[in-house]
XYZ file of C-alpha atoms in Angstrom:
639
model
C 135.144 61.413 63.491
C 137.258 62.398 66.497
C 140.679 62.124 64.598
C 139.239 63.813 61.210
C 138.443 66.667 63.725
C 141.806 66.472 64.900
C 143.768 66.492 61.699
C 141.758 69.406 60.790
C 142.416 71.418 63.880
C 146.235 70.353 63.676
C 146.824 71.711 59.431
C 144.681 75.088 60.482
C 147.751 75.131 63.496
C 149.954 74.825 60.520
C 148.284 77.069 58.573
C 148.172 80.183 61.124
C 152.076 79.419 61.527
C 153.040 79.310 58.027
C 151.268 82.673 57.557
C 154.466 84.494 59.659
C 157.066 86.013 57.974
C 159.909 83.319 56.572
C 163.467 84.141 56.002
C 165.402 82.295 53.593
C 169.099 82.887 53.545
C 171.164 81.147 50.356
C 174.525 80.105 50.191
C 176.402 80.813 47.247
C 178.796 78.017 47.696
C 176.918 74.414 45.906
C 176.908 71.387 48.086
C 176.488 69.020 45.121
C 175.765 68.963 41.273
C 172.127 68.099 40.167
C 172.403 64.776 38.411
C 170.989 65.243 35.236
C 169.167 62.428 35.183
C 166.928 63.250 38.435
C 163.525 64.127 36.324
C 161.986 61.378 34.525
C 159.086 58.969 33.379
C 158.103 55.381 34.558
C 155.930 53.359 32.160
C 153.188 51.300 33.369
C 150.702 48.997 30.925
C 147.785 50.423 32.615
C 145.588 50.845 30.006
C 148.144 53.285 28.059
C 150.070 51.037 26.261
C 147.780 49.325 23.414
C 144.899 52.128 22.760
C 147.185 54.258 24.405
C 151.014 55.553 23.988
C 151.086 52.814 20.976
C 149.456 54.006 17.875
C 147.696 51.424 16.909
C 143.829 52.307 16.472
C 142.008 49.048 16.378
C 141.577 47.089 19.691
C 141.944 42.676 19.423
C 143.897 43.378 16.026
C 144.942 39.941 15.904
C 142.651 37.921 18.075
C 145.761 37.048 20.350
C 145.631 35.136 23.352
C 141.420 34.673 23.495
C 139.485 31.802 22.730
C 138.315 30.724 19.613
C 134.273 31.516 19.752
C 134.345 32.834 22.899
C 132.167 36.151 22.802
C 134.865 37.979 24.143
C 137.164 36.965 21.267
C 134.923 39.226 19.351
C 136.032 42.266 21.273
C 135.683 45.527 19.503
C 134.230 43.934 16.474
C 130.570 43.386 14.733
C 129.516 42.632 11.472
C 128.018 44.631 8.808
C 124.989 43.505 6.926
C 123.377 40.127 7.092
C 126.847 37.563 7.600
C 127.916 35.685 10.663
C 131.347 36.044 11.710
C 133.512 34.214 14.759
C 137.015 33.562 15.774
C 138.659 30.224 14.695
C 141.814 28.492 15.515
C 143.158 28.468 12.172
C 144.492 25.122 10.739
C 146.318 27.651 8.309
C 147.922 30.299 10.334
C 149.350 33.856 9.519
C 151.725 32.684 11.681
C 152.636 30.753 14.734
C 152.410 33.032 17.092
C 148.854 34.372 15.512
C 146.990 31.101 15.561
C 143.669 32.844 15.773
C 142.375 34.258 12.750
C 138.373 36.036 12.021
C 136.091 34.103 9.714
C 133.879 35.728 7.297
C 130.638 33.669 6.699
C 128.769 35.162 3.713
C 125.096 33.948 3.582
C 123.252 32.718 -0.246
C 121.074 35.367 -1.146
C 123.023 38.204 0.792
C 123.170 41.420 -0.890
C 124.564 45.027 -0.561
C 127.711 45.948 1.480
C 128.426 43.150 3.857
C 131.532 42.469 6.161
C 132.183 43.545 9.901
C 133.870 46.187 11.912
C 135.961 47.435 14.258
C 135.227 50.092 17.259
C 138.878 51.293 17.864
C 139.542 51.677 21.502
C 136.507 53.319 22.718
C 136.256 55.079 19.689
C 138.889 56.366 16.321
C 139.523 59.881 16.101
C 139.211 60.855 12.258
C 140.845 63.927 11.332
C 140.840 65.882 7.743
C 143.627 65.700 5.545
C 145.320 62.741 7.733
C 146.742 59.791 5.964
C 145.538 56.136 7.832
C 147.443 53.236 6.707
C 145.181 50.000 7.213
C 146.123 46.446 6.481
C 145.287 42.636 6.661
C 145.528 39.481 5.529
C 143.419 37.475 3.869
C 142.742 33.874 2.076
C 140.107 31.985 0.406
C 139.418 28.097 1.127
C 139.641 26.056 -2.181
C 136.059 25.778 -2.923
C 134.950 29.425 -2.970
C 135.164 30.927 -5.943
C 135.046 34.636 -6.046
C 136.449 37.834 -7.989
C 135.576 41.403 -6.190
C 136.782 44.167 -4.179
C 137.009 44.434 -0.594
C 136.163 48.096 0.648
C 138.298 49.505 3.595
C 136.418 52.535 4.983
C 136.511 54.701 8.191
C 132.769 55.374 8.754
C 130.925 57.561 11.466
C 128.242 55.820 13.619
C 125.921 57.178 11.374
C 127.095 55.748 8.618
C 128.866 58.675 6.574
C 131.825 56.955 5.395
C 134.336 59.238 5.980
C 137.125 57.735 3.809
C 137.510 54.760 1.788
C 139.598 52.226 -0.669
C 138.658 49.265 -2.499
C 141.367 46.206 -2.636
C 140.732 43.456 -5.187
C 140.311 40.071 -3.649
C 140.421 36.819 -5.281
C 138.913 33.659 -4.564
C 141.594 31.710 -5.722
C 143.976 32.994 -3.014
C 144.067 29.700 -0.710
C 147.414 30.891 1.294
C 147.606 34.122 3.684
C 148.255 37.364 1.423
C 148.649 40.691 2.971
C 146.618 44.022 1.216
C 147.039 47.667 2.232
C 145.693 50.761 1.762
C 145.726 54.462 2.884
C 142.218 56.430 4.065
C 142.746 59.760 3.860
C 139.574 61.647 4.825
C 138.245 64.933 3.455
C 136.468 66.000 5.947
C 137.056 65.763 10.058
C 134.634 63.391 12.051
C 132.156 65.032 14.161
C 133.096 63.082 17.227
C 135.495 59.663 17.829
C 132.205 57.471 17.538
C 133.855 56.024 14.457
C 134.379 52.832 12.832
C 136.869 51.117 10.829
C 134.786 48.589 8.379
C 135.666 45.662 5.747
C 133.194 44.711 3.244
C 132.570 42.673 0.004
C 129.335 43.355 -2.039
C 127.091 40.670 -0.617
C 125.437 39.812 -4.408
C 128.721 38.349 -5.520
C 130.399 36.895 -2.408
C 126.962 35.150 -1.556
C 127.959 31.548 -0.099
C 131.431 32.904 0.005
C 133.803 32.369 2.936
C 136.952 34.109 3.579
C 139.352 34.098 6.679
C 141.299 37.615 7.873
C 144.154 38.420 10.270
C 146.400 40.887 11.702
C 144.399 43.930 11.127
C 146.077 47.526 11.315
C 145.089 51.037 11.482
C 147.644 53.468 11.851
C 147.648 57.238 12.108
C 150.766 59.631 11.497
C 153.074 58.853 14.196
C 155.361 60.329 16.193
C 158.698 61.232 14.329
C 156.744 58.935 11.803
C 158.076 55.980 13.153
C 156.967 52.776 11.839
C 154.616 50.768 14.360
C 154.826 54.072 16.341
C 153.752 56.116 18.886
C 150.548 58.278 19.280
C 151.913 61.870 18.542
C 149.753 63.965 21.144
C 150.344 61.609 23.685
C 154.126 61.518 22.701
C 154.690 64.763 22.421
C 153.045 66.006 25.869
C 155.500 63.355 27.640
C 157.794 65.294 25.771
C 157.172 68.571 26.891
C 156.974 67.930 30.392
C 160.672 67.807 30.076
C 162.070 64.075 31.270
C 165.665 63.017 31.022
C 165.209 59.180 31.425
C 162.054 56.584 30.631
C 161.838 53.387 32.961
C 160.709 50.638 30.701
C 159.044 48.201 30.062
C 156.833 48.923 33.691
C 156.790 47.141 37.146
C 153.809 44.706 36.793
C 154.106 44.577 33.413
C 157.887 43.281 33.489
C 156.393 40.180 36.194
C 153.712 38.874 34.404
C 150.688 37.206 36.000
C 152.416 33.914 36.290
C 156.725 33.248 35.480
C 155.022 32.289 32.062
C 153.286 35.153 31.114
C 155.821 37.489 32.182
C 157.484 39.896 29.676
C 159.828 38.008 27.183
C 161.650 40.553 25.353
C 162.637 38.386 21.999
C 158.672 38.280 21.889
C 158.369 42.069 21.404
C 161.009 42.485 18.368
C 160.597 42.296 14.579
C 157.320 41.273 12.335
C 154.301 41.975 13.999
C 154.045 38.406 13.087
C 155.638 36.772 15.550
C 154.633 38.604 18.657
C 152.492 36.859 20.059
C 151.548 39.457 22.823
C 150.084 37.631 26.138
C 147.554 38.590 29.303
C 148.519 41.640 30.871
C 148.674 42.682 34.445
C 146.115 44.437 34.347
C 142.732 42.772 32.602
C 143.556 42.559 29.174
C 145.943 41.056 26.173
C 148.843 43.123 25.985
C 149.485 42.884 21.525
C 152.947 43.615 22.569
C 152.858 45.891 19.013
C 154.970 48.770 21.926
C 158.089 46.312 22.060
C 161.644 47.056 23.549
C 162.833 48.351 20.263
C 160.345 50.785 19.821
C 160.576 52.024 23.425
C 164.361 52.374 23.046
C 163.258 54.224 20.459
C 161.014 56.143 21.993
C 163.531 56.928 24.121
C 166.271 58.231 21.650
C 163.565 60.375 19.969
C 162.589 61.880 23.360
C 165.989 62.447 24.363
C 165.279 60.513 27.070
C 167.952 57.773 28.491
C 166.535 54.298 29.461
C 166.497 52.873 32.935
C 165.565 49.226 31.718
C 164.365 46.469 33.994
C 164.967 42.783 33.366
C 162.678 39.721 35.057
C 163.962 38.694 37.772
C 162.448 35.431 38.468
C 159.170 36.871 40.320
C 155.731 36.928 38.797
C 152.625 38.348 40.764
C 151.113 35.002 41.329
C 153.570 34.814 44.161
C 155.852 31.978 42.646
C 159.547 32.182 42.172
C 161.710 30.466 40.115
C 163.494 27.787 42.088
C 167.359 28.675 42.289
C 168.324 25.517 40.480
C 166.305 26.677 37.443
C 167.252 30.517 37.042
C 169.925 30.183 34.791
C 167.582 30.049 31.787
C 166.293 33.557 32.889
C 169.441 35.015 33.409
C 170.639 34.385 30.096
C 167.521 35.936 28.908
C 168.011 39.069 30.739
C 171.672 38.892 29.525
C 170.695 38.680 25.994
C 168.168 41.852 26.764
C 170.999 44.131 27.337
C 173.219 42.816 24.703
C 170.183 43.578 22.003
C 170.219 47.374 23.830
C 174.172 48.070 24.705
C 176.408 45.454 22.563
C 178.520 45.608 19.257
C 176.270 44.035 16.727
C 179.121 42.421 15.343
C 180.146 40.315 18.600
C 176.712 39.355 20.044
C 173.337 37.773 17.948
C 171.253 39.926 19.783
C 172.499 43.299 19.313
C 172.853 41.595 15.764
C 169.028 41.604 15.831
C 168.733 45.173 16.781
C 171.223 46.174 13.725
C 169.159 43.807 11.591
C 165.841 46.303 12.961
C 167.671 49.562 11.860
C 169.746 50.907 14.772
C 173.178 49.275 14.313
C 174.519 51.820 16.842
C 174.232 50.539 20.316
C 171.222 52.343 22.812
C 172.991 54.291 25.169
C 172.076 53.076 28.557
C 173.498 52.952 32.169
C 170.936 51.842 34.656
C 169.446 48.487 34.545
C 167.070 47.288 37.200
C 166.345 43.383 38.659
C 162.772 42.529 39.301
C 160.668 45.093 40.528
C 158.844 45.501 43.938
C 160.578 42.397 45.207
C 159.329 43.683 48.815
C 155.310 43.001 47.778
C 155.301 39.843 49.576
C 156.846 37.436 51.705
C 157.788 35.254 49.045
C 159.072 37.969 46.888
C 161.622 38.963 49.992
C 162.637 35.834 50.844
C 164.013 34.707 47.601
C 165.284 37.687 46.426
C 167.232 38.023 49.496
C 167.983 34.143 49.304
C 169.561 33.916 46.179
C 167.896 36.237 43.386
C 169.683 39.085 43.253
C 172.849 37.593 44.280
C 172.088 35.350 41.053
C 171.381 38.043 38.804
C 173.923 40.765 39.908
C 176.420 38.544 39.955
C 175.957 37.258 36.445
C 175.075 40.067 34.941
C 177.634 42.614 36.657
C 180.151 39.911 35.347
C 178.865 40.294 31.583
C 178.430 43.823 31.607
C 180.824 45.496 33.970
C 180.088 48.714 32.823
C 176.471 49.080 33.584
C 174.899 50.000 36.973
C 172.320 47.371 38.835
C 169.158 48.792 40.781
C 168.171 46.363 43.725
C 164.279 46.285 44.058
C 163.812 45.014 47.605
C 163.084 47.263 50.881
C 166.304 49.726 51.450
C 165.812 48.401 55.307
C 166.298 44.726 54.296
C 166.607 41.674 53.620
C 170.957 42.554 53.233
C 171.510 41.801 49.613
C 175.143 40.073 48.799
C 176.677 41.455 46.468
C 175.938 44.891 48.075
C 173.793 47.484 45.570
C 174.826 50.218 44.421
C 171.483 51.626 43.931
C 167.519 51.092 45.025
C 164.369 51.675 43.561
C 162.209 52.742 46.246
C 157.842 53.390 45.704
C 155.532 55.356 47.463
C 152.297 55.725 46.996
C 151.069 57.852 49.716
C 148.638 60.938 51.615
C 149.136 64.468 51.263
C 150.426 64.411 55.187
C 152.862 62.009 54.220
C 154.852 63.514 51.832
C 154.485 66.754 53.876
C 156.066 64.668 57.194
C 158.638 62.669 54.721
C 160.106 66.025 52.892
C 163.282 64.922 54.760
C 163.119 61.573 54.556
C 166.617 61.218 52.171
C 168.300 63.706 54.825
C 169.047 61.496 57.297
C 170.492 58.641 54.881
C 173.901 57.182 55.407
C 176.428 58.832 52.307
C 178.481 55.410 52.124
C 177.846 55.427 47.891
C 174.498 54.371 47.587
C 172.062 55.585 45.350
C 168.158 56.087 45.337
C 165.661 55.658 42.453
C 162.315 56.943 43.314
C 160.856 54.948 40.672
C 156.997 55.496 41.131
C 155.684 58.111 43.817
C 152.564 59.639 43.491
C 150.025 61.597 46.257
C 146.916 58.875 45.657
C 144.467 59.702 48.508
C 143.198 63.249 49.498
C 143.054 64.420 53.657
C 140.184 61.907 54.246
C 142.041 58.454 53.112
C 139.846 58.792 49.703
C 141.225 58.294 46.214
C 142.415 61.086 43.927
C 140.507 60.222 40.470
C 141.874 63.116 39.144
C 145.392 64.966 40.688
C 144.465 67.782 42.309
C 145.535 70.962 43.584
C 146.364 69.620 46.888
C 148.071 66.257 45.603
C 150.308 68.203 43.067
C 151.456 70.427 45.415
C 151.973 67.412 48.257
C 154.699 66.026 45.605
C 156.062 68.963 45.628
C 156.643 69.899 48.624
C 158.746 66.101 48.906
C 160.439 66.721 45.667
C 162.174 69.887 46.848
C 163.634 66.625 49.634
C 164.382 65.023 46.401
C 166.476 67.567 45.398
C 167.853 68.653 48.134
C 169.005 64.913 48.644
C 170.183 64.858 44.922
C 173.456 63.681 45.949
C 171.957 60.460 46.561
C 168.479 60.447 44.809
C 169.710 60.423 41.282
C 166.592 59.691 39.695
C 162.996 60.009 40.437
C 159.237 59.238 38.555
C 155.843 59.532 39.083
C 153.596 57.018 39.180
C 151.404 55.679 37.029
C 151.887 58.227 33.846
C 149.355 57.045 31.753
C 145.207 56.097 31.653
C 143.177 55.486 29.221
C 139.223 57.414 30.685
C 137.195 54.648 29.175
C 139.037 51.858 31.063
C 140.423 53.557 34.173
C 142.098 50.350 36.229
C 144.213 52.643 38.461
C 143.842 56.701 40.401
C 145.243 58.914 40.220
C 147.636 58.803 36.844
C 149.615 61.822 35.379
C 147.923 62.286 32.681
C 144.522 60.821 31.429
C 143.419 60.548 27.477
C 140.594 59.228 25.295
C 140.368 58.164 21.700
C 140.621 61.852 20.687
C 142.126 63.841 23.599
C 144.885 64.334 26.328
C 144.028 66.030 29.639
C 146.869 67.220 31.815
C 146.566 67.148 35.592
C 148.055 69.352 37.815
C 150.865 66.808 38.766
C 151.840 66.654 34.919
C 152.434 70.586 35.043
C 154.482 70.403 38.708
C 156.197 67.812 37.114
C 157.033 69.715 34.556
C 157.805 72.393 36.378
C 160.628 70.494 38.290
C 161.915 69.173 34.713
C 162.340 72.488 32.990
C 164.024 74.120 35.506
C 166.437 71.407 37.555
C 169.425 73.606 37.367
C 173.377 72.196 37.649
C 173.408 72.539 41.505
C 171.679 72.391 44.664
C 172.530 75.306 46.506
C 171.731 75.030 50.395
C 169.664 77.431 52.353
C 167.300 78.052 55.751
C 165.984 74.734 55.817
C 162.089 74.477 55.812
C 160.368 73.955 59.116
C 160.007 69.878 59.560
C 156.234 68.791 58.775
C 154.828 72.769 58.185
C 152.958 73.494 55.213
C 156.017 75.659 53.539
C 158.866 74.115 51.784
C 161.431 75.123 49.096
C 164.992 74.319 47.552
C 167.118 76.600 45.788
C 169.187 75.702 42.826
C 171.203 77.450 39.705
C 172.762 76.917 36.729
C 175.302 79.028 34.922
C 172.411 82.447 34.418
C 170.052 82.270 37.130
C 168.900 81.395 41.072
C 166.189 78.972 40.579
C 163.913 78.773 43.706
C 160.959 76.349 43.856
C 158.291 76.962 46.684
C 155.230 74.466 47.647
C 153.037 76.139 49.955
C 150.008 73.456 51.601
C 148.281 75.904 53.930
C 145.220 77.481 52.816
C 146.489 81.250 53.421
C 149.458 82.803 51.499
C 152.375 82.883 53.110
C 155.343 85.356 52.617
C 159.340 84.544 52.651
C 162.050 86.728 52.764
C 165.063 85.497 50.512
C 168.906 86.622 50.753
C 171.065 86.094 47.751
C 174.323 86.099 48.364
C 175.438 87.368 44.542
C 176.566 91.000 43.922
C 174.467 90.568 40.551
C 170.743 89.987 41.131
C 168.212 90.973 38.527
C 165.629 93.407 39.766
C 162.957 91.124 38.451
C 162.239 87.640 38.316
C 160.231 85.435 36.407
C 157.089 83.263 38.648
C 155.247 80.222 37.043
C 153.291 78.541 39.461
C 149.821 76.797 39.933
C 147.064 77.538 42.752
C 143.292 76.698 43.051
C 141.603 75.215 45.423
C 142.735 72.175 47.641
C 140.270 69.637 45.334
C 140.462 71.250 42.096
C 141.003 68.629 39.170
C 141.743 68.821 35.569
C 139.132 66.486 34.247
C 137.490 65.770 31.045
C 134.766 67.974 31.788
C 136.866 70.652 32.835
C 140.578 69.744 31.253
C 142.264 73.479 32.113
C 140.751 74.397 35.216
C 144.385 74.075 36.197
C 147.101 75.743 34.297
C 150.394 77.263 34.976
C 150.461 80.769 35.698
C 153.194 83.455 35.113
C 154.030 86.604 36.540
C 156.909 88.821 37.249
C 158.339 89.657 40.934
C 160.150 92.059 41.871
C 163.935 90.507 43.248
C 167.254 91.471 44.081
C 170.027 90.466 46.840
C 167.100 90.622 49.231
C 163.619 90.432 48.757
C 160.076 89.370 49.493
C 158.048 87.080 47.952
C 154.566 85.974 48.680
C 153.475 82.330 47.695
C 149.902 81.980 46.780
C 147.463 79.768 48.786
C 147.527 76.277 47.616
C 150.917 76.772 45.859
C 153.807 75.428 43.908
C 155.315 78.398 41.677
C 159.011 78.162 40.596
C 161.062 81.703 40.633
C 164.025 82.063 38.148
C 165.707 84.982 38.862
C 168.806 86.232 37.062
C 172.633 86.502 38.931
């Protein structure tokens, strides 16, 4: 109680002193270029992937990686009418990596529509005038006979079927065959309590059994990809503005266990032969969202890739003895030869031609392991002989290419030395406003920095964010005006997680939430995005901010305007004076900023309580300019 009464007391200090007059004074000379790259997106499979980012609208598609008659192999699905169904390990695969498939039992004397269904992820969002393509497989054991049609149908939980097709199905079809059909609806579903059902007329496939697998239901997708991307989700990563994507995650590159860990060549081609595996965080990753379709992703964002590679550390704490990495190496070197290589010299890249892209994936950065600081086994053998392993190898293969070290920047010393670091923080609101100058002080000797997942996750009291809020957005940035002051060195920087599913929330806060039939922005997504859209080509040095105050900025340009971005954390307005040093100034500038109170949240309930505001202000050489209360605005101003 005594230090909360404390902290207050000290930010009101702050506050009162913030509220004097600042003066800013530019210089027109740049001290570096803005590397274009600094603005970006890391991925994380927390709930965003599979229900998420990834198109794909029915959950346990495939029955992958549960066991057979296990309730919880029956995920998402329940039957329709009077039948019994149950997941079997098929003696007759689809496929070898699907060995699961659902079993249809149909009762004698069963009539009307009978079959089962499938929930979606929390729910499927039905929308008028939308084509849904839906698929499966099917066969018949010898013994039934049978001659009918299957109906595919979106339904509402009322039972309105909201779109349907029938397939014929024949009881003489003893190996796997696959059916398809499109739903388009006529009218738009109420709400996403929707259904995706199968069913056979229960008069004439009485007695009748029948075995399915791989299920799909697809909506439009982004740039209509095939196996896809959601298209609201896509396209509001999109806006924010990001010029790189790190992929495929942190966690989700480790793997529970060195087994389980994220095998590239089992994320490429027919959905077939992925045969997905338990994510990091609860649940079976389908492993539908494979490297090829985030190097997609990628090229149709206009985003360039910063792509990790396993580095021979899962999260059960094991590592792979040094005697026994080679085998990973090579699969990390065959990785980047599917992404970079000539598909004529190298059966990877091969693959990736054989996919569609002959063209090689343009990308620079590549990353080994991940974390490699989260324990003491993780430092020790990275430091021992993991990287040195890895870079060394893979440096000699692919000369060209950049390696990020994942370790602490303070230690263990790494031989060969990096280049680059990915460093994380996850962190208060008073720490990012003490650590606004944490890059100044760092040695220029050639070494980059990759803040590859930052995010403000507690609020004054130590609590978690569920939501970002006022106070957290602005907290980030206040530190990312550090980041780009320190641009010469930071090249790249993310926040942390991007993505979260509301019905299975495994992780606060997250840039942007979603259900089955919405996206909610926070206020981080919109700072964020405010940073993105208006980087400019150079840093251009100024009066430097008071060190742990409540009033930051950094001033860039590019070849049209000043660009000046101000975070203000004290409760009470507080007014700058800024000098231009430019003959030309416009008289009037253009503000966009956000302000609310300190624990204001976009949420479900309330998804725009927080928006970006715009305004003009009057400018010239010299001028005033008062930043709201609760704060972060960016100022473009002409020259």
């Amino acid at each position: 109680m005594v230090h909360s009464r404390l902290l207050a007391s000290a930010y009101l200090t702050l506050a009162l002193r913030a509220a004097a007059q600042v003066t800013v004074t530019v210089n027109a000379t740049a001290s570096h270029p803005i590397p274009t790259t600094l603005w970006g997106q890391m991925y994380e499979d927390i709930s965003s992937g599979d229900g998420g980012l990834y198109a794909e609208l029915l959950q346990n598609r495939a029955f992958q990686k549960v066991t057979p008659g296990s309730d919880d192999s029956l995920t998402a699905w329940g039957t329709v009418g009077s039948v019994n169904i149950s997941v079997i390990a098929d003696d007759q695969p689809v496929s070898s990596s699907l060995p699961n498939s659902l079993e249809l039992v149909v009762p004698d004397g069963a009539t009307g529509a009978v079959g089962f269904s499938n929930e979606g992820y929390w729910g499927i969002k039905v929308t008028e005038s939308t084509t849904y393509n839906a698929s499966f497989y099917y066969k018949v054991p010898e013994e039934s006979i049978f001659s009918g049609d299957a109906t595919i149908a979106l339904q509402s939980s009322s039972g309105d079927v909201l779109a349907s097709a029938t397939i014929p199905i024949s009881g003489a079809q003893t190996e796997w065959t696959q059916v398809a059909a499109e739903l388009t609806p006529s009218s738009s579903a109420g709400d996403v309590n929707n259904v995706f059902t199968v069913t056979l007329d229960g008069e004439a496939a009485a007695g009748l059994t029948v075995d399915f697998a791989l299920f799909s239901l697809f909506p439009p997708t982004f740039k209509d990809r095939p196996n896809g991307l959601r298209p609201d989700i896509a396209q509001d990563l999109v806006d924010m503005g990001p010029s790189f994507f790190r992929l495929p995650g942190g966690n989700n590159l480790e793997g529970n266990s060195i087994a389980t860990r994220w095998k590239w060549n089992e994320t490429v081609g027919s959905l077939l032969d992925r045969p997905g595996r338990p994510g990091t965080w609860g649940y079976i990753n389908t492993d539908g969202l494979g490297i090829y379709e985030y190097l997609l992703w990628c090229e149709d964002a206009g985003m360039e890739p910063i792509m990790g590679v396993f580095a021979g550390y899962a999260l059960d704490k094991t590592s792979v003895p040094e005697d026994q990495l080679q085998p990973y190496i090579q699969e990390a070197i065959d990785q980047i030869h599917f992404a970079v290589s000539d598909a004529s010299a190298n059966d990877a890249a091969a693959l990736r031609a054989s996919l569609g892209h002959p063209e090689p994936f343009n990308i620079r950065y590549i990353e080994i392991g991940n974390e490699d600081w989260i324990s003491s086994q993780a430092t020790e053998t990275y430091g021992a002989y993991r990287w040195n392993a890895y870079a060394t190898a893979l440096k000699a293969e692919f000369p060209d290419l950049q390696f990020i070290a994942t370790s602490l920047v303070s230690g263990p010393t790494l031989d060969p030395s990096p280049t680059s670091y990915d460093v994380h923080d996850y962190r208060s609101p008073s720490w990012y406003q003490e650590q606004v100058y944490y890059y100044d002080d760092f040695e220029r000797n050639g070494t980059t920095y990759f803040e590859g997942e930052y995010s403000c996750q507690t609020d004054r009291n130590g609590d978690r964010w569920a939501y970002p809020s006022v106070l957290s957005a602005i907290s980030e940035g206040a530190y990312m005006t550090g980041l780009e002051r320190n641009s010469d060195i930071v090249f790249a920087a993310a926040y942390a997680p991007v993505l979260n599913h509301v019905n299975a929330t495994d992780w606060t806060p997250n840039l942007i939430a979603f259900d089955a039939g919405n996206v909610y922005l926070s206020t981080s997504y919109y700072v964020q995005q405010l940073f993105a859209h208006n980087r400019g080509d150079e840093y251009l040095p100024s009066t430097l901010p008071e060190r742990n105050g409540t009033l930051y900025w950094s001033v860039a340009r590019n070849d049209s305007a000043v660009i000046i971005k101000v975070a203000n954390l004290a409760t009470d307005a507080a007014s700058l004076t800024f000098q231009l040093p430019f003959d030309s100034v416009a008289e009037s500038g253009v503000l966009t900023y956000i302000t609310g109170s300190e624990t204001d949240e976009n949420t479900p309930e309330q998804p725009d309580l927080i928006t970006p505001q715009t305004s003009t202000v009057e400018t010239g050489s010299t001028f005033n300019y008062t930043a709201p209360a609760s704060s972060f605005g960016v100022l473009v101003v002409g020259v």
